mmCIF file of C-alpha atoms (C1' of nucleotides) in Angstrom:
data_model
loop_
_atom_site.group_PDB
_atom_site.id
_atom_site.type_symbol
_atom_site.label_atom_id
_atom_site.label_comp_id
_atom_site.label_asym_id
_atom_site.label_seq_id
_atom_site.Cartn_x
_atom_site.Cartn_y
_atom_site.Cartn_z
ATOM 1 C CA UNK A 176 9.049 -7.238 16.240
ATOM 2 C CA UNK A 177 10.919 -4.793 14.305
ATOM 3 C CA UNK A 178 11.729 -1.553 14.790
ATOM 4 C CA UNK A 179 10.427 0.665 12.079
ATOM 5 C CA UNK A 180 13.897 1.468 11.663
ATOM 6 C CA UNK A 181 14.603 -1.907 11.093
ATOM 7 C CA UNK A 182 11.573 -2.555 8.472
ATOM 8 C CA UNK A 183 12.651 -0.209 6.248
ATOM 9 C CA UNK A 184 16.689 -1.361 6.039
ATOM 10 C CA UNK A 185 14.847 -4.901 5.376
ATOM 11 C CA UNK A 186 12.880 -3.482 2.772
ATOM 12 C CA UNK A 187 15.699 -1.267 1.437
ATOM 13 C CA UNK A 188 18.536 -4.052 1.408
ATOM 14 C CA UNK A 189 16.160 -6.377 -0.447
ATOM 15 C CA UNK A 190 15.667 -3.788 -3.063
ATOM 16 C CA UNK A 191 18.973 -2.680 -3.785
ATOM 17 C CA UNK A 192 19.806 -6.248 -3.760
ATOM 18 C CA UNK A 193 17.283 -7.436 -6.474
ATOM 19 C CA UNK A 194 18.697 -4.113 -8.576
ATOM 20 C CA UNK A 195 22.324 -5.162 -7.636
ATOM 21 C CA UNK A 196 21.477 -8.455 -9.277
ATOM 22 C CA UNK A 197 20.444 -6.141 -12.247
ATOM 23 C CA UNK A 198 23.324 -5.019 -12.330
ATOM 24 C CA UNK A 199 22.276 -1.198 -11.418
ATOM 25 C CA UNK A 200 22.981 0.924 -8.693
ATOM 26 C CA UNK A 201 20.208 3.131 -7.161
ATOM 27 C CA UNK A 202 19.421 6.338 -5.310
ATOM 28 C CA UNK A 203 17.796 7.221 -1.797
ATOM 29 C CA UNK A 204 14.863 8.678 -3.505
ATOM 30 C CA UNK A 205 14.292 5.215 -5.790
ATOM 31 C CA UNK A 206 14.748 3.239 -2.829
ATOM 32 C CA UNK A 207 12.226 4.770 -0.258
ATOM 33 C CA UNK A 208 10.129 5.276 -3.476
ATOM 34 C CA UNK A 209 9.892 1.655 -3.785
ATOM 35 C CA UNK A 210 9.431 0.294 -0.745
ATOM 36 C CA UNK A 211 7.082 3.380 0.414
ATOM 37 C CA UNK A 212 9.325 4.819 3.198
ATOM 38 C CA UNK A 213 10.159 8.354 4.435
ATOM 39 C CA UNK A 214 13.327 9.637 2.460
ATOM 40 C CA UNK A 215 15.232 11.407 5.215
ATOM 41 C CA UNK A 216 14.481 9.052 7.656
ATOM 42 C CA UNK A 217 15.642 6.100 5.384
ATOM 43 C CA UNK A 218 18.873 7.946 4.899
ATOM 44 C CA UNK A 219 19.593 7.506 8.229
ATOM 45 C CA UNK A 220 19.175 3.743 8.157
ATOM 46 C CA UNK A 221 20.985 3.337 4.981
ATOM 47 C CA UNK A 222 23.848 5.329 6.369
ATOM 48 C CA UNK A 223 23.505 2.737 9.446
ATOM 49 C CA UNK A 224 24.028 -0.380 7.139
ATOM 50 C CA UNK A 225 26.259 1.007 4.909
ATOM 51 C CA UNK A 226 28.804 1.529 8.429
ATOM 52 C CA UNK A 227 27.616 -1.796 9.563
ATOM 53 C CA UNK A 228 28.757 -3.086 5.714
ATOM 54 C CA UNK A 229 25.510 -4.672 5.126
ATOM 55 C CA UNK A 230 25.366 -2.324 1.341
ATOM 56 C CA UNK A 231 28.069 -0.350 -0.589
ATOM 57 C CA UNK A 232 27.208 3.533 -1.029
ATOM 58 C CA UNK A 233 28.840 5.579 -3.376
ATOM 59 C CA UNK A 234 28.508 9.203 -2.940
ATOM 60 C CA UNK A 235 28.104 12.276 -5.755
ATOM 61 C CA UNK A 236 26.489 12.090 -8.991
ATOM 62 C CA UNK A 237 25.654 8.195 -9.975
ATOM 63 C CA UNK A 238 26.253 7.194 -7.385
ATOM 64 C CA UNK A 239 23.784 5.016 -4.770
ATOM 65 C CA UNK A 240 23.544 2.233 -3.006
ATOM 66 C CA UNK A 241 23.870 -1.347 -4.246
ATOM 67 C CA UNK A 242 25.210 -4.731 -2.718
ATOM 68 C CA UNK A 243 28.280 -6.751 -3.946
ATOM 69 C CA UNK A 244 27.323 -10.222 -5.594
ATOM 70 C CA UNK A 245 29.193 -11.831 -2.757
ATOM 71 C CA UNK A 246 27.209 -10.070 -0.219
ATOM 72 C CA UNK A 247 23.536 -11.124 -1.417
ATOM 73 C CA UNK A 248 24.358 -14.263 -1.498
ATOM 74 C CA UNK A 249 26.285 -14.301 2.183
ATOM 75 C CA UNK A 250 24.279 -11.314 4.593
ATOM 76 C CA UNK A 251 21.797 -13.254 6.692
ATOM 77 C CA UNK A 252 18.517 -11.733 7.702
ATOM 78 C CA UNK A 253 19.560 -11.569 11.188
ATOM 79 C CA UNK A 254 23.497 -9.139 10.308
ATOM 80 C CA UNK A 255 20.564 -7.174 9.009
ATOM 81 C CA UNK A 256 18.539 -6.693 12.211
ATOM 82 C CA UNK A 257 21.129 -7.415 14.263
ATOM 83 C CA UNK A 258 22.894 -3.762 12.392
ATOM 84 C CA UNK A 259 19.625 -1.441 13.579
ATOM 85 C CA UNK A 260 17.776 -3.504 16.524
ATOM 86 C CA UNK A 261 21.064 -4.690 17.963
ATOM 87 C CA UNK A 262 20.699 -8.152 20.087
ATOM 88 C CA UNK A 263 17.254 -7.349 21.317
ATOM 89 C CA UNK A 264 15.318 -9.795 19.269
ATOM 90 C CA UNK A 265 17.718 -12.676 20.455
ATOM 91 C CA UNK A 266 18.701 -11.662 24.274
ATOM 92 C CA UNK A 267 15.792 -9.985 26.615
ATOM 93 C CA UNK A 268 13.394 -11.087 28.837
ATOM 94 C CA UNK A 269 9.680 -11.669 27.709
ATOM 95 C CA UNK A 270 8.457 -10.421 30.600
ATOM 96 C CA UNK A 271 11.716 -7.849 30.746
ATOM 97 C CA UNK A 272 13.741 -9.066 33.589
ATOM 98 C CA UNK A 273 17.398 -7.391 32.915
ATOM 99 C CA UNK A 274 18.889 -10.724 34.875
ATOM 100 C CA UNK A 275 16.435 -14.036 33.052
ATOM 101 C CA UNK A 276 18.348 -16.821 32.837
ATOM 102 C CA UNK A 277 18.014 -20.865 32.991
ATOM 103 C CA UNK A 278 18.662 -20.199 36.341
ATOM 104 C CA UNK A 279 17.170 -18.132 37.474
ATOM 105 C CA UNK A 280 14.171 -17.689 35.108
ATOM 106 C CA UNK A 281 11.215 -15.576 34.636
ATOM 107 C CA UNK A 282 7.833 -17.584 35.147
ATOM 108 C CA UNK A 283 7.928 -17.942 30.809
ATOM 109 C CA UNK A 284 11.616 -18.596 30.316
ATOM 110 C CA UNK A 285 11.264 -22.273 29.153
ATOM 111 C CA UNK A 286 8.454 -21.348 26.882
ATOM 112 C CA UNK A 287 10.261 -18.402 24.833
ATOM 113 C CA UNK A 288 13.305 -20.148 24.943
ATOM 114 C CA UNK A 289 12.016 -22.414 22.334
ATOM 115 C CA UNK A 290 10.370 -19.805 20.378
ATOM 116 C CA UNK A 291 12.998 -17.380 20.532
ATOM 117 C CA UNK A 292 15.660 -19.808 18.883
ATOM 118 C CA UNK A 293 13.441 -20.783 15.888
ATOM 119 C CA UNK A 294 13.352 -17.189 15.206
ATOM 120 C CA UNK A 295 17.029 -16.827 15.888
ATOM 121 C CA UNK A 296 17.583 -20.123 13.301
ATOM 122 C CA UNK A 297 15.440 -18.928 10.779
ATOM 123 C CA UNK A 298 16.909 -15.281 10.781
ATOM 124 C CA UNK A 299 20.395 -16.884 10.436
ATOM 125 C CA UNK A 300 19.734 -18.908 8.160
ATOM 126 C CA UNK A 301 17.794 -16.357 5.518
ATOM 127 C CA UNK A 302 20.092 -14.672 3.589
ATOM 128 C CA UNK A 303 19.352 -11.826 1.274
ATOM 129 C CA UNK A 304 19.640 -13.597 -1.921
ATOM 130 C CA UNK A 305 17.002 -15.682 0.042
ATOM 131 C CA UNK A 306 14.527 -12.705 0.334
ATOM 132 C CA UNK A 307 15.574 -11.294 -3.090
ATOM 133 C CA UNK A 308 14.028 -14.490 -5.360
ATOM 134 C CA UNK A 309 10.891 -13.757 -5.051
ATOM 135 C CA UNK A 310 10.233 -10.123 -5.943
ATOM 136 C CA UNK A 311 11.672 -10.437 -9.352
ATOM 137 C CA UNK A 312 9.173 -12.726 -10.069
ATOM 138 C CA UNK A 313 6.375 -10.754 -8.662
ATOM 139 C CA UNK A 314 5.720 -13.515 -6.213
ATOM 140 C CA UNK A 315 6.464 -11.078 -3.296
ATOM 141 C CA UNK A 316 6.171 -7.700 -2.377
ATOM 142 C CA UNK A 317 7.889 -5.000 -0.468
ATOM 143 C CA UNK A 318 4.711 -2.262 -0.625
ATOM 144 C CA UNK A 319 1.295 -2.903 -0.084
ATOM 145 C CA UNK B 130 8.317 -8.424 21.922
ATOM 146 C CA UNK B 131 6.012 -6.849 23.983
ATOM 147 C CA UNK B 132 5.506 -3.385 25.128
ATOM 148 C CA UNK B 133 6.554 -2.984 28.456
ATOM 149 C CA UNK B 134 2.957 -2.395 30.061
ATOM 150 C CA UNK B 135 2.632 -5.520 28.659
ATOM 151 C CA UNK B 136 5.351 -6.997 30.346
ATOM 152 C CA UNK B 137 4.149 -4.733 33.315
ATOM 153 C CA UNK B 138 0.727 -6.407 33.169
ATOM 154 C CA UNK B 139 1.967 -9.676 32.870
ATOM 155 C CA UNK B 140 4.253 -9.553 35.807
ATOM 156 C CA UNK B 141 1.656 -7.943 37.667
ATOM 157 C CA UNK B 142 -1.144 -10.693 36.790
ATOM 158 C CA UNK B 143 1.387 -13.180 37.849
ATOM 159 C CA UNK B 144 1.821 -11.827 41.197
ATOM 160 C CA UNK B 145 -1.955 -10.941 41.923
ATOM 161 C CA UNK B 146 -2.838 -14.472 40.730
ATOM 162 C CA UNK B 147 0.285 -16.248 43.184
ATOM 163 C CA UNK B 148 -1.408 -14.114 46.276
ATOM 164 C CA UNK B 149 -5.132 -14.724 45.027
ATOM 165 C CA UNK B 150 -4.207 -18.918 45.435
ATOM 166 C CA UNK B 151 -2.860 -17.545 48.958
ATOM 167 C CA UNK B 152 -6.460 -15.802 49.841
ATOM 168 C CA UNK B 153 -4.494 -12.934 50.312
ATOM 169 C CA UNK B 154 -5.581 -9.516 48.382
ATOM 170 C CA UNK B 155 -2.424 -6.977 46.983
ATOM 171 C CA UNK B 156 -2.434 -3.396 46.715
ATOM 172 C CA UNK B 157 -0.676 -1.211 43.703
ATOM 173 C CA UNK B 158 1.523 -0.104 46.144
ATOM 174 C CA UNK B 159 2.589 -4.010 46.927
ATOM 175 C CA UNK B 160 2.406 -4.543 43.356
ATOM 176 C CA UNK B 161 4.536 -2.584 42.187
ATOM 177 C CA UNK B 162 7.444 -3.095 44.659
ATOM 178 C CA UNK B 163 7.090 -6.805 44.257
ATOM 179 C CA UNK B 164 7.240 -6.693 40.563
ATOM 180 C CA UNK B 165 9.553 -4.222 40.673
ATOM 181 C CA UNK B 166 7.511 -1.245 38.416
ATOM 182 C CA UNK B 167 6.952 2.517 38.574
ATOM 183 C CA UNK B 168 3.887 2.480 40.387
ATOM 184 C CA UNK B 169 1.619 4.680 38.773
ATOM 185 C CA UNK B 170 2.162 3.606 35.409
ATOM 186 C CA UNK B 171 1.689 0.308 36.801
ATOM 187 C CA UNK B 172 -1.800 1.528 37.546
ATOM 188 C CA UNK B 173 -3.039 2.390 34.880
ATOM 189 C CA UNK B 174 -1.750 -1.255 33.548
ATOM 190 C CA UNK B 175 -3.873 -2.465 36.211
ATOM 191 C CA UNK B 176 -7.213 -0.546 35.482
ATOM 192 C CA UNK B 177 -6.985 -1.967 32.075
ATOM 193 C CA UNK B 178 -6.577 -5.032 32.893
ATOM 194 C CA UNK B 179 -9.291 -4.491 35.588
ATOM 195 C CA UNK B 180 -11.586 -3.343 32.796
ATOM 196 C CA UNK B 181 -10.705 -6.510 30.599
ATOM 197 C CA UNK B 182 -12.077 -9.025 33.161
ATOM 198 C CA UNK B 183 -8.558 -10.586 33.691
ATOM 199 C CA UNK B 184 -7.937 -9.385 37.214
ATOM 200 C CA UNK B 185 -10.834 -7.876 39.587
ATOM 201 C CA UNK B 186 -10.374 -3.946 41.515
ATOM 202 C CA UNK B 187 -11.903 -3.528 44.992
ATOM 203 C CA UNK B 188 -11.612 0.364 46.039
ATOM 204 C CA UNK B 189 -11.861 2.316 49.363
ATOM 205 C CA UNK B 190 -9.689 0.483 52.235
ATOM 206 C CA UNK B 191 -8.372 -2.802 52.666
ATOM 207 C CA UNK B 192 -9.536 -2.893 48.317
ATOM 208 C CA UNK B 193 -7.116 -4.178 45.989
ATOM 209 C CA UNK B 194 -6.730 -6.486 43.427
ATOM 210 C CA UNK B 195 -7.474 -10.141 43.049
ATOM 211 C CA UNK B 196 -8.029 -12.975 40.941
ATOM 212 C CA UNK B 197 -10.876 -15.750 41.287
ATOM 213 C CA UNK B 198 -9.259 -19.390 41.352
ATOM 214 C CA UNK B 199 -11.584 -19.942 38.945
ATOM 215 C CA UNK B 200 -10.192 -16.968 36.881
ATOM 216 C CA UNK B 201 -6.810 -17.870 37.270
ATOM 217 C CA UNK B 202 -7.325 -21.353 36.008
ATOM 218 C CA UNK B 203 -8.995 -19.585 32.807
ATOM 219 C CA UNK B 204 -7.516 -16.689 31.993
ATOM 220 C CA UNK B 205 -4.640 -17.462 28.740
ATOM 221 C CA UNK B 206 -1.532 -15.810 28.476
ATOM 222 C CA UNK B 207 -2.936 -14.661 24.849
ATOM 223 C CA UNK B 208 -5.725 -12.769 26.729
ATOM 224 C CA UNK B 209 -3.853 -10.608 28.886
ATOM 225 C CA UNK B 210 -1.809 -9.474 25.969
ATOM 226 C CA UNK B 211 -4.653 -8.663 23.832
ATOM 227 C CA UNK B 212 -5.581 -6.933 26.353
ATOM 228 C CA UNK B 213 -2.078 -4.250 26.575
ATOM 229 C CA UNK B 214 -0.922 -4.878 23.385
ATOM 230 C CA UNK B 215 -3.735 -5.837 20.993
ATOM 231 C CA UNK B 216 -3.328 -8.186 17.978
ATOM 232 C CA UNK B 217 -0.209 -6.283 17.020
ATOM 233 C CA UNK B 218 1.812 -9.951 17.616
ATOM 234 C CA UNK B 219 -0.563 -12.266 16.302
ATOM 235 C CA UNK B 220 -1.494 -9.909 12.862
ATOM 236 C CA UNK B 221 1.044 -7.380 11.350
ATOM 237 C CA UNK B 222 3.728 -8.155 8.492
ATOM 238 C CA UNK B 223 7.390 -9.129 10.000
ATOM 239 C CA UNK B 224 8.345 -6.091 7.234
ATOM 240 C CA UNK B 225 6.040 -3.549 8.376
ATOM 241 C CA UNK B 226 3.420 -3.708 5.119
ATOM 242 C CA UNK B 227 -0.309 -3.488 5.869
ATOM 243 C CA UNK B 228 -1.699 -5.597 3.470
ATOM 244 C CA UNK B 229 0.631 -8.719 3.106
ATOM 245 C CA UNK B 230 -0.919 -12.380 2.969
ATOM 246 C CA UNK B 231 -0.550 -15.743 1.186
ATOM 247 C CA UNK B 232 -1.541 -14.375 -1.698
ATOM 248 C CA UNK B 233 0.270 -10.974 -1.865
ATOM 249 C CA UNK B 234 3.265 -11.681 0.659
ATOM 250 C CA UNK B 235 6.226 -10.016 1.943
ATOM 251 C CA UNK B 236 9.686 -11.732 1.207
ATOM 252 C CA UNK B 237 9.649 -13.248 4.860
ATOM 253 C CA UNK B 238 6.159 -13.746 5.073
ATOM 254 C CA UNK B 239 6.061 -17.734 4.919
ATOM 255 C CA UNK B 240 9.581 -17.836 6.906
ATOM 256 C CA UNK B 241 7.236 -15.868 9.571
ATOM 257 C CA UNK B 242 4.173 -17.474 9.309
ATOM 258 C CA UNK B 243 5.541 -20.568 11.285
ATOM 259 C CA UNK B 244 6.772 -18.711 13.571
ATOM 260 C CA UNK B 245 4.241 -16.140 14.678
ATOM 261 C CA UNK B 246 1.812 -19.245 14.632
ATOM 262 C CA UNK B 247 4.039 -21.510 17.270
ATOM 263 C CA UNK B 248 3.774 -18.006 19.653
ATOM 264 C CA UNK B 249 0.080 -17.658 19.553
ATOM 265 C CA UNK B 250 0.061 -21.411 19.785
ATOM 266 C CA UNK B 251 2.079 -20.932 23.556
ATOM 267 C CA UNK B 252 0.399 -17.734 24.718
ATOM 268 C CA UNK B 253 -3.290 -19.375 24.007
ATOM 269 C CA UNK B 254 -1.952 -22.543 25.792
ATOM 270 C CA UNK B 255 -0.364 -20.589 28.587
ATOM 271 C CA UNK B 256 -2.273 -20.161 31.881
ATOM 272 C CA UNK B 257 -2.173 -17.855 34.458
ATOM 273 C CA UNK B 258 -1.650 -21.016 36.403
ATOM 274 C CA UNK B 259 1.086 -22.568 34.439
ATOM 275 C CA UNK B 260 2.628 -19.543 35.051
ATOM 276 C CA UNK B 261 1.677 -18.916 38.949
ATOM 277 C CA UNK B 262 2.926 -22.633 39.736
ATOM 278 C CA UNK B 263 6.870 -21.735 40.013
ATOM 279 C CA UNK B 264 6.577 -18.708 41.732
ATOM 280 C CA UNK B 265 5.502 -20.351 44.802
ATOM 281 C CA UNK B 266 8.575 -22.653 44.651
ATOM 282 C CA UNK B 267 10.901 -19.932 44.226
ATOM 283 C CA UNK B 268 11.848 -21.653 41.050
ATOM 284 C CA UNK B 269 10.793 -18.624 38.978
ATOM 285 C CA UNK B 270 11.443 -14.535 39.216
ATOM 286 C CA UNK B 271 9.522 -11.423 39.250
ATOM 287 C CA UNK B 272 12.085 -9.276 39.461
ATOM 288 C CA UNK B 273 15.570 -9.631 38.842
ATOM 289 C "C1'" DA C 100 -19.413 11.672 61.431
ATOM 290 C "C1'" DT C 101 -14.031 11.265 60.616
ATOM 291 C "C1'" DT C 102 -10.030 9.079 59.405
ATOM 292 C "C1'" DA C 103 -6.746 6.450 56.741
ATOM 293 C "C1'" DA C 104 -6.593 3.317 53.013
ATOM 294 C "C1'" DA C 105 -7.505 2.478 48.742
ATOM 295 C "C1'" DT C 106 -8.686 2.801 43.523
ATOM 296 C "C1'" DC C 107 -9.971 5.898 39.501
ATOM 297 C "C1'" DG C 108 -8.686 9.546 35.941
ATOM 298 C "C1'" DG C 109 -7.286 13.515 33.857
ATOM 299 C "C1'" DA C 110 -4.057 16.342 33.105
ATOM 300 C "C1'" DC C 111 1.148 16.488 32.781
ATOM 301 C "C1'" DA C 112 5.841 15.388 32.261
ATOM 302 C "C1'" DA C 113 10.256 12.677 29.888
ATOM 303 C "C1'" DA C 114 12.131 9.803 26.998
ATOM 304 C "C1'" DA C 115 12.430 7.187 23.014
ATOM 305 C "C1'" DT C 116 11.142 6.282 18.319
ATOM 306 C "C1'" DT C 117 9.898 8.588 14.185
ATOM 307 C "C1'" DG C 118 10.827 11.786 11.112
ATOM 308 C "C1'" DT C 119 12.156 16.512 8.324
ATOM 309 C "C1'" DC C 120 15.102 20.062 6.851
ATOM 310 C "C1'" DC C 121 18.932 22.093 5.599
ATOM 311 C "C1'" DT C 122 23.895 22.844 4.411
ATOM 312 C "C1'" DA C 123 28.169 20.313 3.209
ATOM 313 C "C1'" DG C 124 30.595 17.222 0.539
ATOM 314 C "C1'" DT C 125 31.751 14.513 -3.628
ATOM 315 C "C1'" DT C 126 31.591 12.625 -7.930
ATOM 316 C "C1'" DT C 127 30.365 13.073 -12.947
ATOM 317 C "C1'" DA C 128 29.212 15.470 -17.061
ATOM 318 C "C1'" DT C 129 29.743 18.677 -19.616
ATOM 319 C "C1'" DA D 251 35.761 24.964 -14.130
ATOM 320 C "C1'" DT D 252 30.711 24.697 -13.171
ATOM 321 C "C1'" DA D 253 26.430 22.695 -12.611
ATOM 322 C "C1'" DA D 254 23.633 18.452 -11.709
ATOM 323 C "C1'" DA D 255 22.867 15.057 -9.336
ATOM 324 C "C1'" DC D 256 24.099 12.478 -5.477
ATOM 325 C "C1'" DT D 257 25.265 10.888 0.191
ATOM 326 C "C1'" DA D 258 26.891 12.338 4.999
ATOM 327 C "C1'" DG D 259 25.476 14.265 8.617
ATOM 328 C "C1'" DG D 260 23.922 17.509 12.134
ATOM 329 C "C1'" DA D 261 20.238 19.959 14.478
ATOM 330 C "C1'" DC D 262 15.380 20.275 15.135
ATOM 331 C "C1'" DA D 263 9.853 18.292 15.075
ATOM 332 C "C1'" DA D 264 6.304 15.532 15.897
ATOM 333 C "C1'" DT D 265 4.415 11.609 17.750
ATOM 334 C "C1'" DT D 266 4.607 7.582 20.866
ATOM 335 C "C1'" DT D 267 5.443 5.140 24.210
ATOM 336 C "C1'" DT D 268 6.841 5.244 28.956
ATOM 337 C "C1'" DG D 269 6.324 7.502 33.587
ATOM 338 C "C1'" DT D 270 4.606 11.423 37.303
ATOM 339 C "C1'" DC D 271 1.275 14.471 39.696
ATOM 340 C "C1'" DC D 272 -2.284 15.407 42.226
ATOM 341 C "C1'" DG D 273 -7.708 15.543 43.266
ATOM 342 C "C1'" DA D 274 -11.899 12.991 43.632
ATOM 343 C "C1'" DT D 275 -14.151 8.849 45.218
ATOM 344 C "C1'" DT D 276 -14.720 4.689 47.649
ATOM 345 C "C1'" DT D 277 -14.674 1.510 51.519
ATOM 346 C "C1'" DA D 278 -13.827 0.164 56.354
ATOM 347 C "C1'" DA D 279 -12.588 0.404 60.945
ATOM 348 C "C1'" DT D 280 -12.878 3.850 64.749
#
DNA sequence: ATTAAATCGGACAAAATTGTCCTAGTTTAT
DNA sequence: ATAAACTAGGACAATTTTGTCCGATTTAAT
């Protein structure tokens, strides 16, 4: 569904958010450990998220990554996905046709429209805060 | 959502089905033309579908691919997807965790469960026949 | 029998994705 | 000032996916 890069990006964002809520900035190394991802590859993903204003990076000693409370509340899962995977998830025909729409649909167009709409709706209504909630209470996991 | 291989596989199956309903067996070359896919790559996909009894291949001159009326009615989209992409679509955590279930969920597990269930339901309730219908009437397209 | 039109299947090639390494900066603390 | 702990980013490597090529085999028609 999502690329590996995107999966790491979402997991990283959630971890950074949970730590930011506690008032602590986290390093790349710590993030990679906590979400069980390859360090250098995760670095690239974080750069991308940083450029897209999803997370904030602080250089230098005692630097690291963080997200402001406001952004934790505001940022939607859809924005993270878009920053890394673009709009492939929303657009894009289920059968890979370049031009596929209500007027000139592929044989499964109508069936896919509904599901895609629900997916989109879910991604757009889930905030970083929503995803962070369970973590601190030990109800959800980022590495398994 | 699906791999390229799977997209080609679904489109090819639909085209073969539509031609089989007309009583004509089709060659690899014709299929690739009609669904706008790379010939040799499509050949591999068709081999896989053939091994999985989704389509029937006939060797030799005047050979090609076909699907029996019974199978056109019986075969579900889910079977085609499974034959090529395995169960990645159904199983597999949205965030890429190996172990992610109701008891030890990732932060988006519950949100994904619903969507995945609907997708599964759609794939399992759509037959090859269903997908073939619109084609002959010029209502749907396989290459665009 | 020979030829032509097919699929089959192995080996290879290209492209995209995933992952690694190393150097250059930046910032804080001493 | 210097060292230590960071991120930034370019270059490269490995893996997976996608795509190609070609010889072998099968079958029908002549």
